[in-house]
PDB file of C-alpha atoms in Angstrom:
ATOM      1  CA  MET A 974     -16.614 -46.050  31.780  1.00 82.00           C
ATOM      2  CA  HIS A 975     -14.979 -49.575  33.271  1.00 85.00           C
ATOM      3  CA  ARG A 976     -12.911 -49.633  29.829  1.00 85.00           C
ATOM      4  CA  HIS A 977     -14.022 -53.165  29.264  1.00 85.00           C
ATOM      5  CA  ALA A 978     -12.968 -53.515  25.822  1.00 81.00           C
ATOM      6  CA  ASN A 979     -14.397 -57.098  24.917  1.00 82.00           C
ATOM      7  CA  ILE A 980     -18.021 -55.906  26.876  1.00 82.00           C
ATOM      8  CA  PHE A 981     -17.511 -52.792  23.864  1.00 81.00           C
ATOM      9  CA  ASN A 982     -16.628 -55.093  21.334  1.00 80.00           C
ATOM     10  CA  LEU A 983     -19.749 -57.458  22.092  1.00 79.00           C
ATOM     11  CA  ILE A 984     -22.332 -54.646  22.489  1.00 75.00           C
ATOM     12  CA  PHE A 985     -20.887 -53.460  19.265  1.00 72.00           C
ATOM     13  CA  GLU A 986     -22.458 -56.217  17.570  1.00 73.00           C
ATOM     14  CA  ILE A 987     -25.251 -56.729  18.914  1.00 70.00           C
ATOM     15  CA  GLY A 988     -26.335 -54.043  16.183  1.00 63.00           C
ATOM     16  CA  PHE A 989     -29.634 -52.106  17.085  1.00 64.00           C
ATOM     17  CA  THR A 990     -28.416 -52.267  20.379  1.00 66.00           C
ATOM     18  CA  LYS A 991     -25.582 -49.847  20.393  1.00 67.00           C
ATOM     19  CA  ASP A 992     -27.598 -47.711  18.178  1.00 69.00           C
ATOM     20  CA  VAL A 993     -30.457 -47.063  21.014  1.00 73.00           C
ATOM     21  CA  MET A 994     -27.724 -47.412  23.864  1.00 75.00           C
ATOM     22  CA  ALA A 995     -25.849 -44.374  22.149  1.00 73.00           C
ATOM     23  CA  THR A 996     -28.686 -42.230  22.204  1.00 78.00           C
ATOM     24  CA  LEU A 997     -29.082 -42.806  26.056  1.00 78.00           C
ATOM     25  CA  GLU A 998     -28.789 -40.507  28.850  1.00 81.00           C
ATOM     26  CA  ASP A 999     -28.036 -40.431  32.765  1.00 79.00           C
ATOM     27  CA  ASN A1000     -30.060 -38.269  35.209  1.00 79.00           C
ATOM     28  CA  ASP A1001     -27.259 -35.846  35.166  1.00 80.00           C
ATOM     29  CA  GLY A1002     -27.298 -34.904  31.426  1.00 81.00           C
ATOM     30  CA  LYS A1003     -24.340 -37.532  30.054  1.00 83.00           C
ATOM     31  CA  ASN A1004     -24.432 -39.347  27.372  1.00 85.00           C
ATOM     32  CA  ILE A1005     -22.096 -42.663  26.559  1.00 87.00           C
ATOM     33  CA  LEU A1006     -18.954 -40.443  25.433  1.00 89.00           C
ATOM     34  CA  HIS A1007     -19.493 -38.230  28.696  1.00 90.00           C
ATOM     35  CA  LEU A1008     -19.112 -41.837  29.982  1.00 89.00           C
ATOM     36  CA  ALA A1009     -15.713 -42.236  27.187  1.00 89.00           C
ATOM     37  CA  ALA A1010     -14.203 -38.716  28.644  1.00 91.00           C
ATOM     38  CA  LYS A1011     -14.256 -39.801  32.510  1.00 90.00           C
ATOM     39  CA  LEU A1012     -10.521 -40.718  33.616  1.00 90.00           C
ATOM     40  CA  PRO A1013     -11.663 -44.311  35.269  1.00 89.00           C
ATOM     41  CA  HIS A1014     -10.043 -46.510  38.154  1.00 87.00           C
ATOM     42  CA  PRO A1015      -6.362 -46.870  38.365  1.00 87.00           C
ATOM     43  CA  ASN A1016      -6.596 -49.858  37.760  1.00 86.00           C
ATOM     44  CA  ARG A1017      -7.336 -49.693  34.243  1.00 85.00           C
ATOM     45  CA  VAL A1018      -5.468 -46.865  33.331  1.00 85.00           C
ATOM     46  CA  ASN A1019      -2.655 -48.739  34.716  1.00 84.00           C
ATOM     47  CA  ILE A1020      -3.593 -51.467  32.125  1.00 82.00           C
ATOM     48  CA  VAL A1021       0.057 -49.831  29.705  1.00 82.00           C
ATOM     49  CA  SER A1022       2.851 -48.836  31.553  1.00 79.00           C
ATOM     50  CA  GLY A1023       4.320 -45.029  31.216  1.00 82.00           C
ATOM     51  CA  ALA A1024       2.064 -42.014  31.744  1.00 87.00           C
ATOM     52  CA  ALA A1025       2.205 -41.616  27.322  1.00 88.00           C
ATOM     53  CA  LEU A1026       1.055 -45.071  26.573  1.00 88.00           C
ATOM     54  CA  GLN A1027      -1.813 -44.503  29.592  1.00 89.00           C
ATOM     55  CA  MET A1028      -2.968 -41.003  27.574  1.00 91.00           C
ATOM     56  CA  GLN A1029      -2.570 -42.746  24.457  1.00 89.00           C
ATOM     57  CA  ARG A1030      -4.975 -45.139  25.389  1.00 89.00           C
ATOM     58  CA  GLU A1031      -7.211 -42.740  26.497  1.00 90.00           C
ATOM     59  CA  LEU A1032      -7.574 -41.060  23.442  1.00 91.00           C
ATOM     60  CA  LEU A1033      -8.079 -44.052  21.935  1.00 88.00           C
ATOM     61  CA  TRP A1034     -10.867 -45.186  24.053  1.00 88.00           C
ATOM     62  CA  PHE A1035     -12.768 -41.838  23.410  1.00 90.00           C
ATOM     63  CA  LYS A1036     -12.123 -41.665  19.439  1.00 88.00           C
ATOM     64  CA  GLU A1037     -13.234 -45.038  19.292  1.00 85.00           C
ATOM     65  CA  VAL A1038     -17.045 -44.193  21.083  1.00 86.00           C
ATOM     66  CA  GLU A1039     -17.101 -41.135  19.433  1.00 87.00           C
ATOM     67  CA  LYS A1040     -17.489 -42.451  16.280  1.00 84.00           C
ATOM     68  CA  LEU A1041     -20.599 -44.481  17.592  1.00 81.00           C
ATOM     69  CA  VAL A1042     -22.730 -40.973  18.373  1.00 84.00           C
ATOM     70  CA  GLN A1043     -24.686 -38.814  16.190  1.00 84.00           C
ATOM     71  CA  PRO A1044     -22.488 -35.850  15.664  1.00 83.00           C
ATOM     72  CA  SER A1045     -25.242 -33.419  17.765  1.00 83.00           C
ATOM     73  CA  PHE A1046     -24.141 -35.457  21.005  1.00 83.00           C
ATOM     74  CA  ARG A1047     -20.015 -34.701  21.071  1.00 86.00           C
ATOM     75  CA  GLU A1048     -21.298 -30.992  21.196  1.00 87.00           C
ATOM     76  CA  LYS A1049     -24.038 -31.978  23.590  1.00 87.00           C
ATOM     77  CA  LYS A1050     -23.675 -30.644  27.181  1.00 87.00           C
ATOM     78  CA  ASN A1051     -24.233 -31.868  30.754  1.00 85.00           C
ATOM     79  CA  LYS A1052     -25.905 -30.038  33.718  1.00 88.00           C
ATOM     80  CA  ASN A1053     -22.416 -28.698  34.542  1.00 86.00           C
ATOM     81  CA  GLY A1054     -22.418 -27.388  31.117  1.00 88.00           C
ATOM     82  CA  GLN A1055     -19.318 -29.514  29.919  1.00 89.00           C
ATOM     83  CA  THR A1056     -19.766 -31.080  26.360  1.00 91.00           C
ATOM     84  CA  PRO A1057     -17.530 -34.755  26.140  1.00 90.00           C
ATOM     85  CA  GLN A1058     -14.366 -32.641  24.937  1.00 91.00           C
ATOM     86  CA  GLU A1059     -14.465 -30.395  27.733  1.00 92.00           C
ATOM     87  CA  LEU A1060     -15.151 -33.461  30.162  1.00 91.00           C
ATOM     88  CA  PHE A1061     -11.897 -35.656  28.556  1.00 92.00           C
ATOM     89  CA  THR A1062      -9.276 -32.653  28.851  1.00 91.00           C
ATOM     90  CA  GLN A1063     -10.682 -31.892  32.772  1.00 91.00           C
ATOM     91  CA  GLU A1064     -10.415 -35.360  33.951  1.00 91.00           C
ATOM     92  CA  HIS A1065      -7.030 -35.927  31.794  1.00 91.00           C
ATOM     93  CA  LYS A1066      -5.312 -32.802  33.012  1.00 91.00           C
ATOM     94  CA  GLU A1067      -3.135 -34.300  35.212  1.00 92.00           C
ATOM     95  CA  LEU A1068      -2.538 -38.050  33.140  1.00 91.00           C
ATOM     96  CA  LEU A1069      -2.130 -35.594  30.046  1.00 91.00           C
ATOM     97  CA  SER A1070       0.953 -33.186  32.561  1.00 91.00           C
ATOM     98  CA  ASN A1071       2.406 -36.587  33.983  1.00 91.00           C
ATOM     99  CA  GLY A1072       2.584 -37.741  30.057  1.00 90.00           C
ATOM    100  CA  GLU A1073       4.296 -34.490  28.760  1.00 90.00           C
ATOM    101  CA  SER A1074       6.399 -34.922  31.502  1.00 91.00           C
ATOM    102  CA  TRP A1075       7.317 -38.153  30.377  1.00 89.00           C
ATOM    103  CA  MET A1076       8.274 -37.942  26.988  1.00 89.00           C
ATOM    104  CA  LYS A1077      10.345 -35.097  28.073  1.00 90.00           C
ATOM    105  CA  ASN A1078      12.541 -36.624  30.377  1.00 91.00           C
ATOM    106  CA  THR A1079      12.975 -39.853  28.103  1.00 88.00           C
ATOM    107  CA  ALA A1080      13.930 -37.522  25.229  1.00 90.00           C
ATOM    108  CA  SER A1081      16.658 -35.828  27.857  1.00 92.00           C
ATOM    109  CA  SER A1082      17.986 -38.411  28.341  1.00 89.00           C
ATOM    110  CA  CYS A1083      18.615 -40.666  25.302  1.00 89.00           C
ATOM    111  CA  ILE A1084      19.780 -37.075  23.952  1.00 91.00           C
ATOM    112  CA  LEU A1085      22.126 -37.031  26.490  1.00 91.00           C
ATOM    113  CA  VAL A1086      23.306 -40.838  25.543  1.00 87.00           C
ATOM    114  CA  ALA A1087      23.257 -39.508  21.999  1.00 89.00           C
ATOM    115  CA  THR A1088      25.409 -36.844  22.184  1.00 90.00           C
ATOM    116  CA  ILE A1089      27.969 -39.083  23.919  1.00 89.00           C
ATOM    117  CA  ILE A1090      28.018 -41.829  21.425  1.00 87.00           C
ATOM    118  CA  VAL A1091      28.454 -39.121  18.896  1.00 88.00           C
ATOM    119  CA  THR A1092      31.866 -37.575  20.773  1.00 88.00           C
ATOM    120  CA  VAL A1093      33.142 -40.970  21.005  1.00 84.00           C
ATOM    121  CA  ILE A1094      32.802 -41.658  17.132  1.00 84.00           C
ATOM    122  CA  PHE A1095      33.534 -38.783  16.145  1.00 81.00           C
ATOM    123  CA  ALA A1096      36.832 -39.140  17.753  1.00 79.00           C
ATOM    124  CA  MET A1097      37.209 -42.479  16.695  1.00 75.00           C
ATOM    125  CA  VAL A1098      37.148 -41.325  13.255  1.00 70.00           C
ATOM    126  CA  PHE A1099      40.305 -39.712  13.841  1.00 69.00           C
ATOM    127  CA  SER A1100      42.024 -42.322  15.354  1.00 70.00           C
ATOM    128  CA  VAL A1101      42.109 -44.912  12.779  1.00 63.00           C
ATOM    129  CA  PRO A1102      43.422 -48.688  14.216  1.00 60.00           C
ATOM    130  CA  SER A1103      46.350 -50.123  13.138  1.00 56.00           C
ATOM    131  CA  GLY A1104      47.953 -46.716  12.344  1.00 55.00           C
ATOM    132  CA  ASN A1105      48.746 -44.136   8.666  1.00 55.00           C
ATOM    133  CA  ASP A1106      51.041 -45.368   5.531  1.00 56.00           C
ATOM    134  CA  ASN A1107      53.369 -42.229   6.493  1.00 54.00           C
ATOM    135  CA  ASN A1108      54.361 -42.139   2.587  1.00 59.00           C
ATOM    136  CA  ARG A1109      50.929 -41.320   1.432  1.00 56.00           C
ATOM    137  CA  GLY A1110      49.212 -40.339   4.747  1.00 51.00           C
ATOM    138  CA  ILE A1111      45.991 -43.451   4.112  1.00 56.00           C
ATOM    139  CA  PRO A1112      45.328 -46.109   6.523  1.00 56.00           C
ATOM    140  CA  THR A1113      47.772 -49.161   6.881  1.00 57.00           C
ATOM    141  CA  SER A1114      44.807 -51.176   6.985  1.00 57.00           C
ATOM    142  CA  LEU A1115      42.896 -49.400   4.465  1.00 56.00           C
ATOM    143  CA  ARG A1116      41.516 -52.806   2.166  1.00 58.00           C
ATOM    144  CA  ASP A1117      41.093 -55.314   5.248  1.00 67.00           C
ATOM    145  CA  THR A1118      38.164 -56.808   5.723  1.00 77.00           C
ATOM    146  CA  LEU A1119      38.162 -55.349   9.661  1.00 77.00           C
ATOM    147  CA  PHE A1120      38.997 -52.105   8.480  1.00 78.00           C
ATOM    148  CA  GLN A1121      35.589 -52.015   6.402  1.00 81.00           C
ATOM    149  CA  VAL A1122      33.458 -52.902   8.987  1.00 85.00           C
ATOM    150  CA  PHE A1123      34.561 -50.927  11.569  1.00 83.00           C
ATOM    151  CA  VAL A1124      34.772 -47.965   8.926  1.00 83.00           C
ATOM    152  CA  ILE A1125      30.750 -48.689   7.817  1.00 88.00           C
ATOM    153  CA  SER A1126      29.948 -49.194  11.481  1.00 89.00           C
ATOM    154  CA  ASP A1127      31.195 -46.189  12.304  1.00 87.00           C
ATOM    155  CA  ALA A1128      29.213 -44.335  10.108  1.00 89.00           C
ATOM    156  CA  ILE A1129      25.781 -46.114  10.856  1.00 92.00           C
ATOM    157  CA  ALA A1130      26.393 -45.319  14.234  1.00 90.00           C
ATOM    158  CA  LEU A1131      27.390 -41.388  13.593  1.00 90.00           C
ATOM    159  CA  SER A1132      24.142 -41.036  11.498  1.00 91.00           C
ATOM    160  CA  SER A1133      21.916 -42.969  13.499  1.00 91.00           C
ATOM    161  CA  SER A1134      23.388 -40.773  16.470  1.00 91.00           C
ATOM    162  CA  SER A1135      22.606 -37.312  14.919  1.00 91.00           C
ATOM    163  CA  PHE A1136      19.097 -38.842  13.625  1.00 93.00           C
ATOM    164  CA  LEU A1137      17.890 -39.506  17.120  1.00 91.00           C
ATOM    165  CA  ILE A1138      19.314 -36.453  18.727  1.00 92.00           C
ATOM    166  CA  LEU A1139      17.001 -34.882  16.026  1.00 92.00           C
ATOM    167  CA  VAL A1140      13.823 -36.948  16.864  1.00 92.00           C
ATOM    168  CA  PHE A1141      14.382 -35.942  20.309  1.00 92.00           C
ATOM    169  CA  LEU A1142      14.486 -32.592  20.015  1.00 91.00           C
ATOM    170  CA  SER A1143      11.517 -32.298  17.883  1.00 90.00           C
ATOM    171  CA  ILE A1144      10.010 -34.010  20.830  1.00 89.00           C
ATOM    172  CA  LEU A1145      11.074 -32.008  23.205  1.00 89.00           C
ATOM    173  CA  SER A1146      10.834 -28.183  20.927  1.00 86.00           C
ATOM    174  CA  SER A1147       7.050 -28.893  20.345  1.00 80.00           C
ATOM    175  CA  GLN A1148       3.869 -27.508  21.813  1.00 78.00           C
ATOM    176  CA  ASN A1149       2.483 -31.233  22.317  1.00 76.00           C
ATOM    177  CA  THR A1150      -1.440 -31.093  22.350  1.00 82.00           C
ATOM    178  CA  LYS A1151      -3.343 -34.291  23.922  1.00 84.00           C
ATOM    179  CA  ASP A1152      -3.944 -35.547  20.533  1.00 86.00           C
ATOM    180  CA  ASP A1153      -0.619 -36.331  19.794  1.00 88.00           C
ATOM    181  CA  PHE A1154       0.002 -38.374  21.709  1.00 88.00           C
ATOM    182  CA  LEU A1155      -2.154 -40.708  19.513  1.00 85.00           C
ATOM    183  CA  ILE A1156       0.201 -41.325  16.931  1.00 85.00           C
ATOM    184  CA  SER A1157       2.769 -38.261  16.501  1.00 87.00           C
ATOM    185  CA  LEU A1158       4.643 -38.975  19.593  1.00 88.00           C
ATOM    186  CA  PRO A1159       4.313 -42.431  20.038  1.00 88.00           C
ATOM    187  CA  PHE A1160       5.737 -43.050  16.640  1.00 90.00           C
ATOM    188  CA  LYS A1161       8.666 -40.778  17.858  1.00 90.00           C
ATOM    189  CA  LEU A1162       9.362 -42.268  20.511  1.00 89.00           C
ATOM    190  CA  ILE A1163      10.035 -45.697  18.337  1.00 89.00           C
ATOM    191  CA  LEU A1164      12.087 -44.107  15.290  1.00 91.00           C
ATOM    192  CA  GLY A1165      14.101 -42.138  18.353  1.00 90.00           C
ATOM    193  CA  PHE A1166      15.126 -45.818  20.360  1.00 88.00           C
ATOM    194  CA  SER A1167      15.411 -47.737  17.555  1.00 89.00           C
ATOM    195  CA  SER A1168      18.499 -45.352  16.183  1.00 91.00           C
ATOM    196  CA  LEU A1169      19.508 -45.514  19.415  1.00 89.00           C
ATOM    197  CA  PHE A1170      19.354 -49.221  19.309  1.00 88.00           C
ATOM    198  CA  ILE A1171      21.505 -48.841  15.735  1.00 90.00           C
ATOM    199  CA  SER A1172      24.025 -46.590  17.468  1.00 90.00           C
ATOM    200  CA  ILE A1173      24.701 -48.708  20.349  1.00 88.00           C
ATOM    201  CA  ILE A1174      25.327 -51.706  18.815  1.00 88.00           C
ATOM    202  CA  THR A1175      26.770 -50.328  15.973  1.00 89.00           C
ATOM    203  CA  MET A1176      29.432 -48.396  18.155  1.00 87.00           C
ATOM    204  CA  MET A1177      30.189 -51.554  19.800  1.00 86.00           C
ATOM    205  CA  ILE A1178      30.855 -53.547  16.582  1.00 87.00           C
ATOM    206  CA  ALA A1179      33.894 -50.473  15.992  1.00 85.00           C
ATOM    207  CA  PHE A1180      34.952 -50.904  19.014  1.00 84.00           C
ATOM    208  CA  ILE A1181      35.593 -54.585  18.551  1.00 83.00           C
ATOM    209  CA  ALA A1182      36.645 -54.449  15.507  1.00 81.00           C
ATOM    210  CA  THR A1183      39.374 -51.121  16.332  1.00 80.00           C
ATOM    211  CA  ILE A1184      40.837 -54.025  19.521  1.00 79.00           C
ATOM    212  CA  PHE A1185      40.840 -56.833  16.630  1.00 78.00           C
ATOM    213  CA  LEU A1186      42.374 -54.639  13.976  1.00 76.00           C
ATOM    214  CA  ALA A1187      44.787 -53.244  17.338  1.00 73.00           C
ATOM    215  CA  TYR A1188      45.416 -56.935  18.428  1.00 72.00           C
ATOM    216  CA  GLN A1189      45.195 -58.915  15.523  1.00 68.00           C
ATOM    217  CA  ASP A1190      48.682 -60.530  15.399  1.00 66.00           C
ATOM    218  CA  ARG A1191      48.458 -60.966  19.055  1.00 67.00           C
ATOM    219  CA  LEU A1192      44.958 -62.128  19.855  1.00 65.00           C
ATOM    220  CA  ASN A1193      45.068 -64.022  23.567  1.00 69.00           C
ATOM    221  CA  TRP A1194      42.274 -64.565  25.970  1.00 74.00           C
ATOM    222  CA  VAL A1195      43.131 -61.652  27.185  1.00 73.00           C
ATOM    223  CA  THR A1196      41.883 -59.442  24.520  1.00 73.00           C
ATOM    224  CA  ILE A1197      38.378 -61.740  23.994  1.00 76.00           C
ATOM    225  CA  HIS A1198      37.915 -61.689  27.769  1.00 77.00           C
ATOM    226  CA  MET A1199      38.342 -57.887  27.127  1.00 75.00           C
ATOM    227  CA  VAL A1200      35.780 -57.574  23.954  1.00 76.00           C
ATOM    228  CA  LEU A1201      33.234 -59.542  26.273  1.00 81.00           C
ATOM    229  CA  LEU A1202      33.023 -57.343  29.023  1.00 81.00           C
ATOM    230  CA  ALA A1203      32.683 -53.985  27.381  1.00 74.00           C
ATOM    231  CA  SER A1204      30.098 -55.588  25.164  1.00 77.00           C
ATOM    232  CA  MET A1205      28.216 -56.118  28.456  1.00 82.00           C
ATOM    233  CA  PRO A1206      26.718 -53.066  29.532  1.00 78.00           C
ATOM    234  CA  THR A1207      25.689 -52.476  26.094  1.00 76.00           C
ATOM    235  CA  THR A1208      24.268 -55.713  26.013  1.00 79.00           C
ATOM    236  CA  ILE A1209      22.252 -55.535  29.401  1.00 83.00           C
ATOM    237  CA  PHE A1210      21.126 -51.686  28.178  1.00 77.00           C
ATOM    238  CA  VAL A1211      19.418 -53.059  25.238  1.00 75.00           C
ATOM    239  CA  LEU A1212      17.788 -55.829  27.617  1.00 80.00           C
ATOM    240  CA  LEU A1213      16.321 -53.847  29.330  1.00 79.00           C
ATOM    241  CA  CYS A1214      15.166 -51.402  26.992  1.00 77.00           C
ATOM    242  CA  CYS A1215      13.627 -53.507  24.511  1.00 79.00           C
ATOM    243  CA  PRO A1216      10.634 -54.199  26.678  1.00 80.00           C
ATOM    244  CA  LEU A1217       9.442 -50.409  26.824  1.00 78.00           C
ATOM    245  CA  LEU A1218      10.032 -50.322  22.668  1.00 81.00           C
ATOM    246  CA  ARG A1219       8.131 -53.421  22.648  1.00 81.00           C
ATOM    247  CA  GLU A1220       5.347 -52.089  24.515  1.00 82.00           C
ATOM    248  CA  ILE A1221       5.000 -48.892  22.794  1.00 83.00           C
ATOM    249  CA  SER A1222       5.078 -50.659  19.326  1.00 82.00           C
ATOM    250  CA  TYR A1223       2.369 -52.517  20.697  1.00 80.00           C
ATOM    251  CA  SER A1224       0.250 -50.005  21.795  1.00 78.00           C
ATOM    252  CA  THR A1225       0.562 -47.685  19.392  1.00 76.00           C
ATOM    253  CA  TYR A1226       0.031 -50.518  16.964  1.00 75.00           C
ATOM    254  CA  ARG A1227      -1.570 -53.340  17.865  1.00 69.00           C
ATOM    255  CA  SER A1228      -4.346 -50.880  19.738  1.00 65.00           C
ATOM    256  CA  ARG A1229      -5.946 -50.613  16.529  1.00 63.00           C
ATOM    257  CA  PHE A1230      -7.417 -54.021  17.190  1.00 65.00           C
ATOM    258  CA  LEU A1231      -8.425 -53.189  20.702  1.00 70.00           C
ATOM    259  CA  PHE A1232     -12.347 -52.924  19.219  1.00 70.00           C
ATOM    260  CA  LYS A1233     -12.464 -55.011  16.525  1.00 63.00           C
ATOM    261  CA  SER A1234     -15.154 -57.561  17.212  1.00 49.00           C
ATOM    262  CA  SER A1235     -14.249 -61.188  16.942  1.00 46.00           C
ATOM    263  CA  THR A1236     -16.427 -64.372  16.112  1.00 43.00           C
ATOM    264  CA  THR A1237     -14.223 -65.573  20.001  1.00 45.00           C
ATOM    265  CA  ILE A1238     -16.266 -62.773  21.369  1.00 41.00           C
ATOM    266  CA  LEU A1239     -19.605 -64.773  20.435  1.00 42.00           C
TER     267      LEU A1239
END
């Protein structure tokens, strides 16, 4: 009920005691799965940030306790006539709604950013740096290493931006259930944010390559400072969003070890 993983793991290690505890009920007819279905104190919920990740952590607790009880206890009703699943749905209704809003707002914002990137990158394809050969119509710097960097970066930025639009559109268009917050939605967020980082970084690489191609014969400190200043917003954005991506990844893939016993507990 109070969501202390270390205490839970310690009880799990005791062996026979956990089997006895799994069959106990309080005066209201609640078993331990009913207790896991209750929304804990906000201090325990706010261990992770973001309503979507909080909902994921609550689902992890409920699923783990569900493994301990006998099948009959999963459908057993308390004095209010509620099964653990029904109690969980009632208690987490607001958190689920906040999680859905957070996911959709995040997806909408990222789609807007990705659309801008696609527009810019698509326009850059038809504005080849250093111009075209008038006789053959091909870029004059076709064999230049910087031009190859520009083309590859442009292609990666365009494909990754298009991919992340599809990923976040799937979040907006699908009817998300509470179980989707466990793996499906966080996995889509990881894919989307990773694609967003790749597209922004490769877009800046394409921009820098364009600058050096256009001014390679007359590079000076003004040009170099211009490139550095143009790169600063991208660097700041990546640095600000990296903690969120790290937290989503940690909550999704490291949380599976939340209920693993260890000798340090004993």
